[in-house]
Amino acid sequence: MQADILKAIQTITNPLLDYFFIAITMLGSAGFYFIFIPLFYWCVDKRFGLKLGLILISSIYVNTILKEITKINRPIGYPGIRSVFTQSAGGYSFPSGHAQGSTTVWGTLMVHYQKKWLWYVGIAIVLLVSFSRMYLGVHWPIDIIGGILIAVLIIILSELIDSIVKENTFKMTLNIKILLSILIPGLFIIIFPHKDIYEYMGLISGTLIGYFIDKEEFDFTVHTVLPKQILKFIIGVIVFFALKESLKFVLPSGDIFNAIRYAICGLWLSLGAPYVFNLFKLNDKLIKA
């Protein structure tokens, strides 16, 4: 039944649609989120940018666990199904990481901003990304449905947790916040020590540490004129990807060092980049004397 659905979808395949849906599927990739979420953190809303990143990584954590538990094979190699852009299809099939990730990000945006036009855009992107995974022959329909439903549950739970956090004032010293920023992601690694989990928990740890230090010492704000926003974004993204790739040649290989590499990247996102923006007066608020 699922194979028949994919075969029916693939009756419309042609080279132009191949390129189109490869581009669409990239909107659900980690590379896109590494650009999209920092844009919010540096240029739109710092707290919401952090929230968006935490919810997405939580969703990735759940997705990774479910894939390793279910161990369902992808349709790649199935008779009569054409699979394209298979480099975007690592690991097992259920649930779809692209469908779940895009639903998580755009669903969180839609709930937060409550703008009609954003609901149209968000739903369109989720549907297109999800359809692209079937068109490209790298996911079964059940993977798509499962990914979307899981993402909706994660958004509901995340909004509930966020409302509880907002209503309560937790008094903690900076040292305690930093310690928890290391211990809690470390605990999630211990619970499920997958290689991808090391990287994403490292990213969370570094980002949280930087966020708390910045909040205490500098209190970076996102506001500035458009040309400076563009310059901030360009500088921030270039350095982020430079760090992400260059540290591979500096640090030894292994999961622990990958976690450290991503933690350093997280520190750049939430502390290094804001410090540079402040230093060169690329936002409205200067570093405290």
PDB file of C-alpha atoms in Angstrom:
ATOM      1  CA  MET A   1       0.000   0.000   0.000  1.00  0.00           C
ATOM      2  CA  GLN A   2       2.710   2.505   0.994  1.00  0.00           C
ATOM      3  CA  ALA A   3       4.847   1.467  -1.979  1.00  0.00           C
ATOM      4  CA  ASP A   4       1.852   2.008  -4.268  1.00  0.00           C
ATOM      5  CA  ILE A   5       1.428   5.553  -2.916  1.00  0.00           C
ATOM      6  CA  LEU A   6       5.076   6.385  -3.590  1.00  0.00           C
ATOM      7  CA  LYS A   7       4.881   4.898  -7.079  1.00  0.00           C
ATOM      8  CA  ALA A   8       1.757   6.972  -7.782  1.00  0.00           C
ATOM      9  CA  ILE A   9       3.518  10.143  -6.590  1.00  0.00           C
ATOM     10  CA  GLN A  10       6.524   9.371  -8.743  1.00  0.00           C
ATOM     11  CA  THR A  11       4.481   9.202 -11.937  1.00  0.00           C
ATOM     12  CA  ILE A  12       4.956  12.994 -12.140  1.00  0.00           C
ATOM     13  CA  THR A  13       8.768  12.895 -11.914  1.00  0.00           C
ATOM     14  CA  ASN A  14      10.852  14.953 -14.323  1.00  0.00           C
ATOM     15  CA  PRO A  15      14.266  16.688 -14.074  1.00  0.00           C
ATOM     16  CA  LEU A  16      12.784  20.117 -13.292  1.00  0.00           C
ATOM     17  CA  LEU A  17      10.678  18.753 -10.427  1.00  0.00           C
ATOM     18  CA  ASP A  18      13.718  16.831  -9.174  1.00  0.00           C
ATOM     19  CA  TYR A  19      15.664  20.074  -8.726  1.00  0.00           C
ATOM     20  CA  PHE A  20      12.627  21.812  -7.247  1.00  0.00           C
ATOM     21  CA  PHE A  21      11.978  19.178  -4.591  1.00  0.00           C
ATOM     22  CA  ILE A  22      15.677  18.820  -3.757  1.00  0.00           C
ATOM     23  CA  ALA A  23      15.659  22.557  -3.023  1.00  0.00           C
ATOM     24  CA  ILE A  24      12.448  22.205  -1.013  1.00  0.00           C
ATOM     25  CA  THR A  25      13.785  19.284   1.018  1.00  0.00           C
ATOM     26  CA  MET A  26      16.796  21.405   2.006  1.00  0.00           C
ATOM     27  CA  LEU A  27      14.364  23.628   3.941  1.00  0.00           C
ATOM     28  CA  GLY A  28      14.082  20.734   6.384  1.00  0.00           C
ATOM     29  CA  SER A  29      17.819  20.103   6.723  1.00  0.00           C
ATOM     30  CA  ALA A  30      20.149  20.816   9.631  1.00  0.00           C
ATOM     31  CA  GLY A  31      22.127  23.251   7.464  1.00  0.00           C
ATOM     32  CA  PHE A  32      19.046  25.406   6.938  1.00  0.00           C
ATOM     33  CA  TYR A  33      18.274  25.489  10.659  1.00  0.00           C
ATOM     34  CA  PHE A  34      21.880  26.435  11.461  1.00  0.00           C
ATOM     35  CA  ILE A  35      21.200  29.588   9.430  1.00  0.00           C
ATOM     36  CA  PHE A  36      17.524  30.201  10.202  1.00  0.00           C
ATOM     37  CA  ILE A  37      17.527  29.957  14.010  1.00  0.00           C
ATOM     38  CA  PRO A  38      20.586  32.200  14.591  1.00  0.00           C
ATOM     39  CA  LEU A  39      18.782  34.785  12.452  1.00  0.00           C
ATOM     40  CA  PHE A  40      16.097  34.931  15.141  1.00  0.00           C
ATOM     41  CA  TYR A  41      18.602  34.897  17.998  1.00  0.00           C
ATOM     42  CA  TRP A  42      20.785  37.712  16.634  1.00  0.00           C
ATOM     43  CA  CYS A  43      18.294  39.849  14.749  1.00  0.00           C
ATOM     44  CA  VAL A  44      14.688  39.279  15.878  1.00  0.00           C
ATOM     45  CA  ASP A  45      14.111  37.965  19.413  1.00  0.00           C
ATOM     46  CA  LYS A  46      16.907  36.500  21.535  1.00  0.00           C
ATOM     47  CA  ARG A  47      14.739  34.556  23.974  1.00  0.00           C
ATOM     48  CA  PHE A  48      12.467  33.190  21.282  1.00  0.00           C
ATOM     49  CA  GLY A  49      15.487  32.238  19.168  1.00  0.00           C
ATOM     50  CA  LEU A  50      16.793  30.216  22.117  1.00  0.00           C
ATOM     51  CA  LYS A  51      13.359  28.645  22.657  1.00  0.00           C
ATOM     52  CA  LEU A  52      13.068  27.735  18.978  1.00  0.00           C
ATOM     53  CA  GLY A  53      16.493  26.076  19.031  1.00  0.00           C
ATOM     54  CA  LEU A  54      15.779  24.131  22.220  1.00  0.00           C
ATOM     55  CA  ILE A  55      12.440  22.849  20.913  1.00  0.00           C
ATOM     56  CA  LEU A  56      13.992  21.800  17.601  1.00  0.00           C
ATOM     57  CA  ILE A  57      16.861  19.926  19.271  1.00  0.00           C
ATOM     58  CA  SER A  58      14.409  18.261  21.656  1.00  0.00           C
ATOM     59  CA  SER A  59      12.458  17.143  18.600  1.00  0.00           C
ATOM     60  CA  ILE A  60      15.641  15.823  16.961  1.00  0.00           C
ATOM     61  CA  TYR A  61      16.461  13.928  20.174  1.00  0.00           C
ATOM     62  CA  VAL A  62      13.055  12.197  20.151  1.00  0.00           C
ATOM     63  CA  ASN A  63      13.333  11.514  16.413  1.00  0.00           C
ATOM     64  CA  THR A  64      16.760   9.902  16.795  1.00  0.00           C
ATOM     65  CA  ILE A  65      15.559   7.636  19.611  1.00  0.00           C
ATOM     66  CA  LEU A  66      12.454   6.523  17.698  1.00  0.00           C
ATOM     67  CA  LYS A  67      14.461   5.758  14.568  1.00  0.00           C
ATOM     68  CA  GLU A  68      16.868   3.579  16.523  1.00  0.00           C
ATOM     69  CA  ILE A  69      14.007   1.787  18.307  1.00  0.00           C
ATOM     70  CA  THR A  70      11.826   1.115  15.254  1.00  0.00           C
ATOM     71  CA  LYS A  71      14.707   0.429  12.816  1.00  0.00           C
ATOM     72  CA  ILE A  72      12.399   0.668   9.779  1.00  0.00           C
ATOM     73  CA  ASN A  73      14.278   0.625   6.480  1.00  0.00           C
ATOM     74  CA  ARG A  74      13.812   3.404   3.965  1.00  0.00           C
ATOM     75  CA  PRO A  75      12.231   2.810   0.549  1.00  0.00           C
ATOM     76  CA  ILE A  76      15.667   3.254  -1.032  1.00  0.00           C
ATOM     77  CA  GLY A  77      16.275   0.208  -3.227  1.00  0.00           C
ATOM     78  CA  TYR A  78      12.662  -0.976  -3.091  1.00  0.00           C
ATOM     79  CA  PRO A  79      11.588  -2.413  -6.491  1.00  0.00           C
ATOM     80  CA  GLY A  80       9.816   0.173  -8.614  1.00  0.00           C
ATOM     81  CA  ILE A  81      10.666   3.138  -6.373  1.00  0.00           C
ATOM     82  CA  ARG A  82      13.097   5.769  -7.602  1.00  0.00           C
ATOM     83  CA  SER A  83      15.235   7.349  -4.865  1.00  0.00           C
ATOM     84  CA  VAL A  84      16.923  10.713  -5.487  1.00  0.00           C
ATOM     85  CA  PHE A  85      19.214  12.865  -3.314  1.00  0.00           C
ATOM     86  CA  THR A  86      19.865   9.926  -0.989  1.00  0.00           C
ATOM     87  CA  GLN A  87      22.655  11.847   0.781  1.00  0.00           C
ATOM     88  CA  SER A  88      19.850  13.617   2.646  1.00  0.00           C
ATOM     89  CA  ALA A  89      18.591  10.275   3.957  1.00  0.00           C
ATOM     90  CA  GLY A  90      20.857   9.028   6.732  1.00  0.00           C
ATOM     91  CA  GLY A  91      19.788   6.423   9.271  1.00  0.00           C
ATOM     92  CA  TYR A  92      16.453   4.664   9.538  1.00  0.00           C
ATOM     93  CA  SER A  93      13.116   5.767   8.103  1.00  0.00           C
ATOM     94  CA  PHE A  94      10.512   6.273  10.861  1.00  0.00           C
ATOM     95  CA  PRO A  95       9.680   9.015  11.722  1.00  0.00           C
ATOM     96  CA  SER A  96      10.760  11.457   9.027  1.00  0.00           C
ATOM     97  CA  GLY A  97      13.250  13.932  10.497  1.00  0.00           C
ATOM     98  CA  HIS A  98      12.503  16.466   7.761  1.00  0.00           C
ATOM     99  CA  ALA A  99       8.722  16.334   8.302  1.00  0.00           C
ATOM    100  CA  GLN A 100       9.127  16.400  12.083  1.00  0.00           C
ATOM    101  CA  GLY A 101      11.732  19.172  12.078  1.00  0.00           C
ATOM    102  CA  SER A 102       9.861  21.457   9.685  1.00  0.00           C
ATOM    103  CA  THR A 103       6.605  20.952  11.602  1.00  0.00           C
ATOM    104  CA  THR A 104       8.399  21.665  14.883  1.00  0.00           C
ATOM    105  CA  VAL A 105      10.017  24.904  13.673  1.00  0.00           C
ATOM    106  CA  TRP A 106       7.161  26.337  11.634  1.00  0.00           C
ATOM    107  CA  GLY A 107       4.533  25.146  14.098  1.00  0.00           C
ATOM    108  CA  THR A 108       6.364  26.904  16.929  1.00  0.00           C
ATOM    109  CA  LEU A 109       6.587  30.068  14.821  1.00  0.00           C
ATOM    110  CA  MET A 110       2.881  29.936  13.996  1.00  0.00           C
ATOM    111  CA  VAL A 111       1.850  29.447  17.630  1.00  0.00           C
ATOM    112  CA  HIS A 112       4.181  32.215  18.832  1.00  0.00           C
ATOM    113  CA  TYR A 113       3.293  34.956  16.332  1.00  0.00           C
ATOM    114  CA  GLN A 114      -0.352  34.073  15.574  1.00  0.00           C
ATOM    115  CA  LYS A 115      -0.232  35.755  12.153  1.00  0.00           C
ATOM    116  CA  LYS A 116      -2.592  34.478   9.464  1.00  0.00           C
ATOM    117  CA  TRP A 117      -0.019  34.899   6.691  1.00  0.00           C
ATOM    118  CA  LEU A 118       2.534  32.930   8.737  1.00  0.00           C
ATOM    119  CA  TRP A 119       0.073  30.060   9.140  1.00  0.00           C
ATOM    120  CA  TYR A 120      -0.328  29.923   5.356  1.00  0.00           C
ATOM    121  CA  VAL A 121       3.437  30.032   4.786  1.00  0.00           C
ATOM    122  CA  GLY A 122       4.211  27.562   7.576  1.00  0.00           C
ATOM    123  CA  ILE A 123       1.636  24.981   6.524  1.00  0.00           C
ATOM    124  CA  ALA A 124       2.738  25.278   2.887  1.00  0.00           C
ATOM    125  CA  ILE A 125       6.400  24.700   3.801  1.00  0.00           C
ATOM    126  CA  VAL A 126       5.596  21.716   6.054  1.00  0.00           C
ATOM    127  CA  LEU A 127       3.459  20.106   3.339  1.00  0.00           C
ATOM    128  CA  LEU A 128       6.013  20.768   0.596  1.00  0.00           C
ATOM    129  CA  VAL A 129       8.954  19.470   2.649  1.00  0.00           C
ATOM    130  CA  SER A 130       6.946  16.404   3.644  1.00  0.00           C
ATOM    131  CA  PHE A 131       5.829  15.730   0.069  1.00  0.00           C
ATOM    132  CA  SER A 132       9.405  16.174  -1.170  1.00  0.00           C
ATOM    133  CA  ARG A 133      10.574  13.256   0.985  1.00  0.00           C
ATOM    134  CA  MET A 134       8.072  10.948  -0.741  1.00  0.00           C
ATOM    135  CA  TYR A 135       8.689  12.391  -4.197  1.00  0.00           C
ATOM    136  CA  LEU A 136      12.430  11.797  -3.748  1.00  0.00           C
ATOM    137  CA  GLY A 137      11.720   8.242  -2.628  1.00  0.00           C
ATOM    138  CA  VAL A 138      13.495   8.450   0.733  1.00  0.00           C
ATOM    139  CA  HIS A 139      10.521   8.097   3.110  1.00  0.00           C
ATOM    140  CA  TRP A 140       7.342   6.068   3.417  1.00  0.00           C
ATOM    141  CA  PRO A 141       4.015   7.892   3.902  1.00  0.00           C
ATOM    142  CA  ILE A 142       3.750   6.577   7.486  1.00  0.00           C
ATOM    143  CA  ASP A 143       7.109   8.243   8.249  1.00  0.00           C
ATOM    144  CA  ILE A 144       5.666  11.599   7.196  1.00  0.00           C
ATOM    145  CA  ILE A 145       2.442  11.211   9.176  1.00  0.00           C
ATOM    146  CA  GLY A 146       4.347  10.031  12.246  1.00  0.00           C
ATOM    147  CA  GLY A 147       6.859  12.899  12.055  1.00  0.00           C
ATOM    148  CA  ILE A 148       4.138  15.555  11.829  1.00  0.00           C
ATOM    149  CA  LEU A 149       2.069  14.101  14.689  1.00  0.00           C
ATOM    150  CA  ILE A 150       5.096  13.732  16.967  1.00  0.00           C
ATOM    151  CA  ALA A 151       6.106  17.331  16.234  1.00  0.00           C
ATOM    152  CA  VAL A 152       2.623  18.580  17.156  1.00  0.00           C
ATOM    153  CA  LEU A 153       2.835  16.749  20.500  1.00  0.00           C
ATOM    154  CA  ILE A 154       6.303  18.219  21.144  1.00  0.00           C
ATOM    155  CA  ILE A 155       5.038  21.751  20.398  1.00  0.00           C
ATOM    156  CA  ILE A 156       2.090  21.330  22.781  1.00  0.00           C
ATOM    157  CA  LEU A 157       4.347  20.006  25.543  1.00  0.00           C
ATOM    158  CA  SER A 158       6.955  22.719  24.934  1.00  0.00           C
ATOM    159  CA  GLU A 159       4.375  25.503  25.106  1.00  0.00           C
ATOM    160  CA  LEU A 160       3.086  24.072  28.382  1.00  0.00           C
ATOM    161  CA  ILE A 161       6.596  23.949  29.859  1.00  0.00           C
ATOM    162  CA  ASP A 162       7.350  27.474  28.616  1.00  0.00           C
ATOM    163  CA  SER A 163       4.184  28.847  30.223  1.00  0.00           C
ATOM    164  CA  ILE A 164       5.184  27.259  33.548  1.00  0.00           C
ATOM    165  CA  VAL A 165       8.681  28.736  33.308  1.00  0.00           C
ATOM    166  CA  LYS A 166       7.308  32.210  32.543  1.00  0.00           C
ATOM    167  CA  GLU A 167       4.957  32.109  35.533  1.00  0.00           C
ATOM    168  CA  ASN A 168       7.678  31.119  37.983  1.00  0.00           C
ATOM    169  CA  THR A 169      10.810  32.978  38.995  1.00  0.00           C
ATOM    170  CA  PHE A 170      13.700  30.581  39.534  1.00  0.00           C
ATOM    171  CA  LYS A 171      16.459  32.190  41.575  1.00  0.00           C
ATOM    172  CA  MET A 172      19.794  30.625  40.645  1.00  0.00           C
ATOM    173  CA  THR A 173      23.338  31.925  40.573  1.00  0.00           C
ATOM    174  CA  LEU A 174      25.245  32.080  37.303  1.00  0.00           C
ATOM    175  CA  ASN A 175      27.498  29.216  38.433  1.00  0.00           C
ATOM    176  CA  ILE A 176      24.483  26.966  39.062  1.00  0.00           C
ATOM    177  CA  LYS A 177      23.020  27.830  35.654  1.00  0.00           C
ATOM    178  CA  ILE A 178      26.313  26.988  33.952  1.00  0.00           C
ATOM    179  CA  LEU A 179      26.598  23.727  35.880  1.00  0.00           C
ATOM    180  CA  LEU A 180      23.057  22.702  34.908  1.00  0.00           C
ATOM    181  CA  SER A 181      23.796  23.659  31.298  1.00  0.00           C
ATOM    182  CA  ILE A 182      26.508  21.003  31.339  1.00  0.00           C
ATOM    183  CA  LEU A 183      24.867  18.333  33.504  1.00  0.00           C
ATOM    184  CA  ILE A 184      21.401  18.196  31.895  1.00  0.00           C
ATOM    185  CA  PRO A 185      22.620  17.753  28.279  1.00  0.00           C
ATOM    186  CA  GLY A 186      25.192  15.294  29.645  1.00  0.00           C
ATOM    187  CA  LEU A 187      22.376  13.298  31.239  1.00  0.00           C
ATOM    188  CA  PHE A 188      20.536  13.135  27.917  1.00  0.00           C
ATOM    189  CA  ILE A 189      23.720  11.773  26.323  1.00  0.00           C
ATOM    190  CA  ILE A 190      23.977   9.097  29.010  1.00  0.00           C
ATOM    191  CA  ILE A 191      20.319   8.127  28.462  1.00  0.00           C
ATOM    192  CA  PHE A 192      20.830   7.707  24.718  1.00  0.00           C
ATOM    193  CA  PRO A 193      24.500   7.906  23.644  1.00  0.00           C
ATOM    194  CA  HIS A 194      23.991   8.161  19.873  1.00  0.00           C
ATOM    195  CA  LYS A 195      26.690   9.997  17.886  1.00  0.00           C
ATOM    196  CA  ASP A 196      24.222  12.682  16.725  1.00  0.00           C
ATOM    197  CA  ILE A 197      23.044  13.187  20.308  1.00  0.00           C
ATOM    198  CA  TYR A 198      26.601  14.058  21.391  1.00  0.00           C
ATOM    199  CA  GLU A 199      26.687  16.831  18.794  1.00  0.00           C
ATOM    200  CA  TYR A 200      23.282  18.338  19.516  1.00  0.00           C
ATOM    201  CA  MET A 201      23.612  18.128  23.291  1.00  0.00           C
ATOM    202  CA  GLY A 202      27.006  19.812  22.966  1.00  0.00           C
ATOM    203  CA  LEU A 203      25.361  22.564  20.942  1.00  0.00           C
ATOM    204  CA  ILE A 204      22.637  23.011  23.576  1.00  0.00           C
ATOM    205  CA  SER A 205      25.189  23.078  26.397  1.00  0.00           C
ATOM    206  CA  GLY A 206      27.390  25.713  24.762  1.00  0.00           C
ATOM    207  CA  THR A 207      24.428  27.840  23.713  1.00  0.00           C
ATOM    208  CA  LEU A 208      22.891  27.823  27.198  1.00  0.00           C
ATOM    209  CA  ILE A 209      26.198  28.639  28.892  1.00  0.00           C
ATOM    210  CA  GLY A 210      26.720  31.561  26.524  1.00  0.00           C
ATOM    211  CA  TYR A 211      23.122  32.748  26.935  1.00  0.00           C
ATOM    212  CA  PHE A 212      23.374  32.857  30.743  1.00  0.00           C
ATOM    213  CA  ILE A 213      26.771  34.583  30.734  1.00  0.00           C
ATOM    214  CA  ASP A 214      25.565  37.139  28.192  1.00  0.00           C
ATOM    215  CA  LYS A 215      22.399  37.772  30.205  1.00  0.00           C
ATOM    216  CA  GLU A 216      24.462  38.381  33.331  1.00  0.00           C
ATOM    217  CA  GLU A 217      27.355  40.371  31.888  1.00  0.00           C
ATOM    218  CA  PHE A 218      26.398  42.067  28.609  1.00  0.00           C
ATOM    219  CA  ASP A 219      22.674  41.584  27.961  1.00  0.00           C
ATOM    220  CA  PHE A 220      22.941  41.720  24.189  1.00  0.00           C
ATOM    221  CA  THR A 221      19.919  43.185  22.399  1.00  0.00           C
ATOM    222  CA  VAL A 222      18.903  42.479  18.813  1.00  0.00           C
ATOM    223  CA  HIS A 223      17.742  45.961  17.821  1.00  0.00           C
ATOM    224  CA  THR A 224      19.583  47.954  15.163  1.00  0.00           C
ATOM    225  CA  VAL A 225      19.133  49.327  11.637  1.00  0.00           C
ATOM    226  CA  LEU A 226      18.719  46.930   8.705  1.00  0.00           C
ATOM    227  CA  PRO A 227      22.256  47.280   7.202  1.00  0.00           C
ATOM    228  CA  LYS A 228      23.774  46.366  10.580  1.00  0.00           C
ATOM    229  CA  GLN A 229      21.348  43.453  10.947  1.00  0.00           C
ATOM    230  CA  ILE A 230      22.542  42.093   7.621  1.00  0.00           C
ATOM    231  CA  LEU A 231      26.200  42.571   8.605  1.00  0.00           C
ATOM    232  CA  LYS A 232      25.599  40.867  11.971  1.00  0.00           C
ATOM    233  CA  PHE A 233      24.000  37.892  10.286  1.00  0.00           C
ATOM    234  CA  ILE A 234      26.742  37.515   7.673  1.00  0.00           C
ATOM    235  CA  ILE A 235      29.553  37.716  10.241  1.00  0.00           C
ATOM    236  CA  GLY A 236      27.797  35.376  12.655  1.00  0.00           C
ATOM    237  CA  VAL A 237      27.012  32.655  10.119  1.00  0.00           C
ATOM    238  CA  ILE A 238      30.439  32.715   8.451  1.00  0.00           C
ATOM    239  CA  VAL A 239      32.261  32.341  11.773  1.00  0.00           C
ATOM    240  CA  PHE A 240      29.825  29.636  12.934  1.00  0.00           C
ATOM    241  CA  PHE A 241      30.430  27.426   9.906  1.00  0.00           C
ATOM    242  CA  ALA A 242      34.157  28.191   9.946  1.00  0.00           C
ATOM    243  CA  LEU A 243      34.345  27.010  13.559  1.00  0.00           C
ATOM    244  CA  LYS A 244      32.177  23.967  12.881  1.00  0.00           C
ATOM    245  CA  GLU A 245      34.423  22.762  10.058  1.00  0.00           C
ATOM    246  CA  SER A 246      37.875  23.938  11.195  1.00  0.00           C
ATOM    247  CA  LEU A 247      37.568  22.409  14.666  1.00  0.00           C
ATOM    248  CA  LYS A 248      37.374  18.996  12.999  1.00  0.00           C
ATOM    249  CA  PHE A 249      41.076  19.393  12.196  1.00  0.00           C
ATOM    250  CA  VAL A 250      42.004  20.736  15.635  1.00  0.00           C
ATOM    251  CA  LEU A 251      40.186  18.369  17.979  1.00  0.00           C
ATOM    252  CA  PRO A 252      40.711  14.587  17.975  1.00  0.00           C
ATOM    253  CA  SER A 253      37.975  12.427  16.478  1.00  0.00           C
ATOM    254  CA  GLY A 254      35.359  10.822  18.705  1.00  0.00           C
ATOM    255  CA  ASP A 255      31.935  11.529  20.150  1.00  0.00           C
ATOM    256  CA  ILE A 256      33.164  13.444  23.196  1.00  0.00           C
ATOM    257  CA  PHE A 257      35.258  15.790  21.076  1.00  0.00           C
ATOM    258  CA  ASN A 258      32.360  16.262  18.645  1.00  0.00           C
ATOM    259  CA  ALA A 259      30.275  17.355  21.629  1.00  0.00           C
ATOM    260  CA  ILE A 260      33.035  19.814  22.589  1.00  0.00           C
ATOM    261  CA  ARG A 261      33.234  21.105  19.002  1.00  0.00           C
ATOM    262  CA  TYR A 262      29.505  21.772  18.903  1.00  0.00           C
ATOM    263  CA  ALA A 263      29.615  23.313  22.387  1.00  0.00           C
ATOM    264  CA  ILE A 264      32.197  25.814  21.112  1.00  0.00           C
ATOM    265  CA  CYS A 265      29.907  26.584  18.167  1.00  0.00           C
ATOM    266  CA  GLY A 266      27.045  27.091  20.628  1.00  0.00           C
ATOM    267  CA  LEU A 267      29.184  29.480  22.668  1.00  0.00           C
ATOM    268  CA  TRP A 268      29.807  31.478  19.515  1.00  0.00           C
ATOM    269  CA  LEU A 269      26.072  31.644  18.762  1.00  0.00           C
ATOM    270  CA  SER A 270      25.021  32.952  22.157  1.00  0.00           C
ATOM    271  CA  LEU A 271      28.133  34.694  23.528  1.00  0.00           C
ATOM    272  CA  GLY A 272      30.946  35.156  21.011  1.00  0.00           C
ATOM    273  CA  ALA A 273      28.859  36.646  18.229  1.00  0.00           C
ATOM    274  CA  PRO A 274      26.839  38.962  20.529  1.00  0.00           C
ATOM    275  CA  TYR A 275      30.093  40.138  22.137  1.00  0.00           C
ATOM    276  CA  VAL A 276      31.542  40.971  18.697  1.00  0.00           C
ATOM    277  CA  PHE A 277      28.303  42.708  17.667  1.00  0.00           C
ATOM    278  CA  ASN A 278      28.410  44.785  20.827  1.00  0.00           C
ATOM    279  CA  LEU A 279      32.108  45.520  20.476  1.00  0.00           C
ATOM    280  CA  PHE A 280      31.729  46.901  16.955  1.00  0.00           C
ATOM    281  CA  LYS A 281      28.470  48.688  17.824  1.00  0.00           C
ATOM    282  CA  LEU A 282      26.357  46.590  15.463  1.00  0.00           C
ATOM    283  CA  ASN A 283      23.379  46.782  17.807  1.00  0.00           C
ATOM    284  CA  ASP A 284      21.746  49.544  19.850  1.00  0.00           C
ATOM    285  CA  LYS A 285      23.088  48.561  23.250  1.00  0.00           C
ATOM    286  CA  LEU A 286      26.792  48.752  24.131  1.00  0.00           C
ATOM    287  CA  ILE A 287      28.711  46.513  26.515  1.00  0.00           C
ATOM    288  CA  LYS A 288      28.350  47.578  30.130  1.00  0.00           C
ATOM    289  CA  ALA A 289      31.291  49.545  31.495  1.00  0.00           C
TER     290      ALA A 289
END
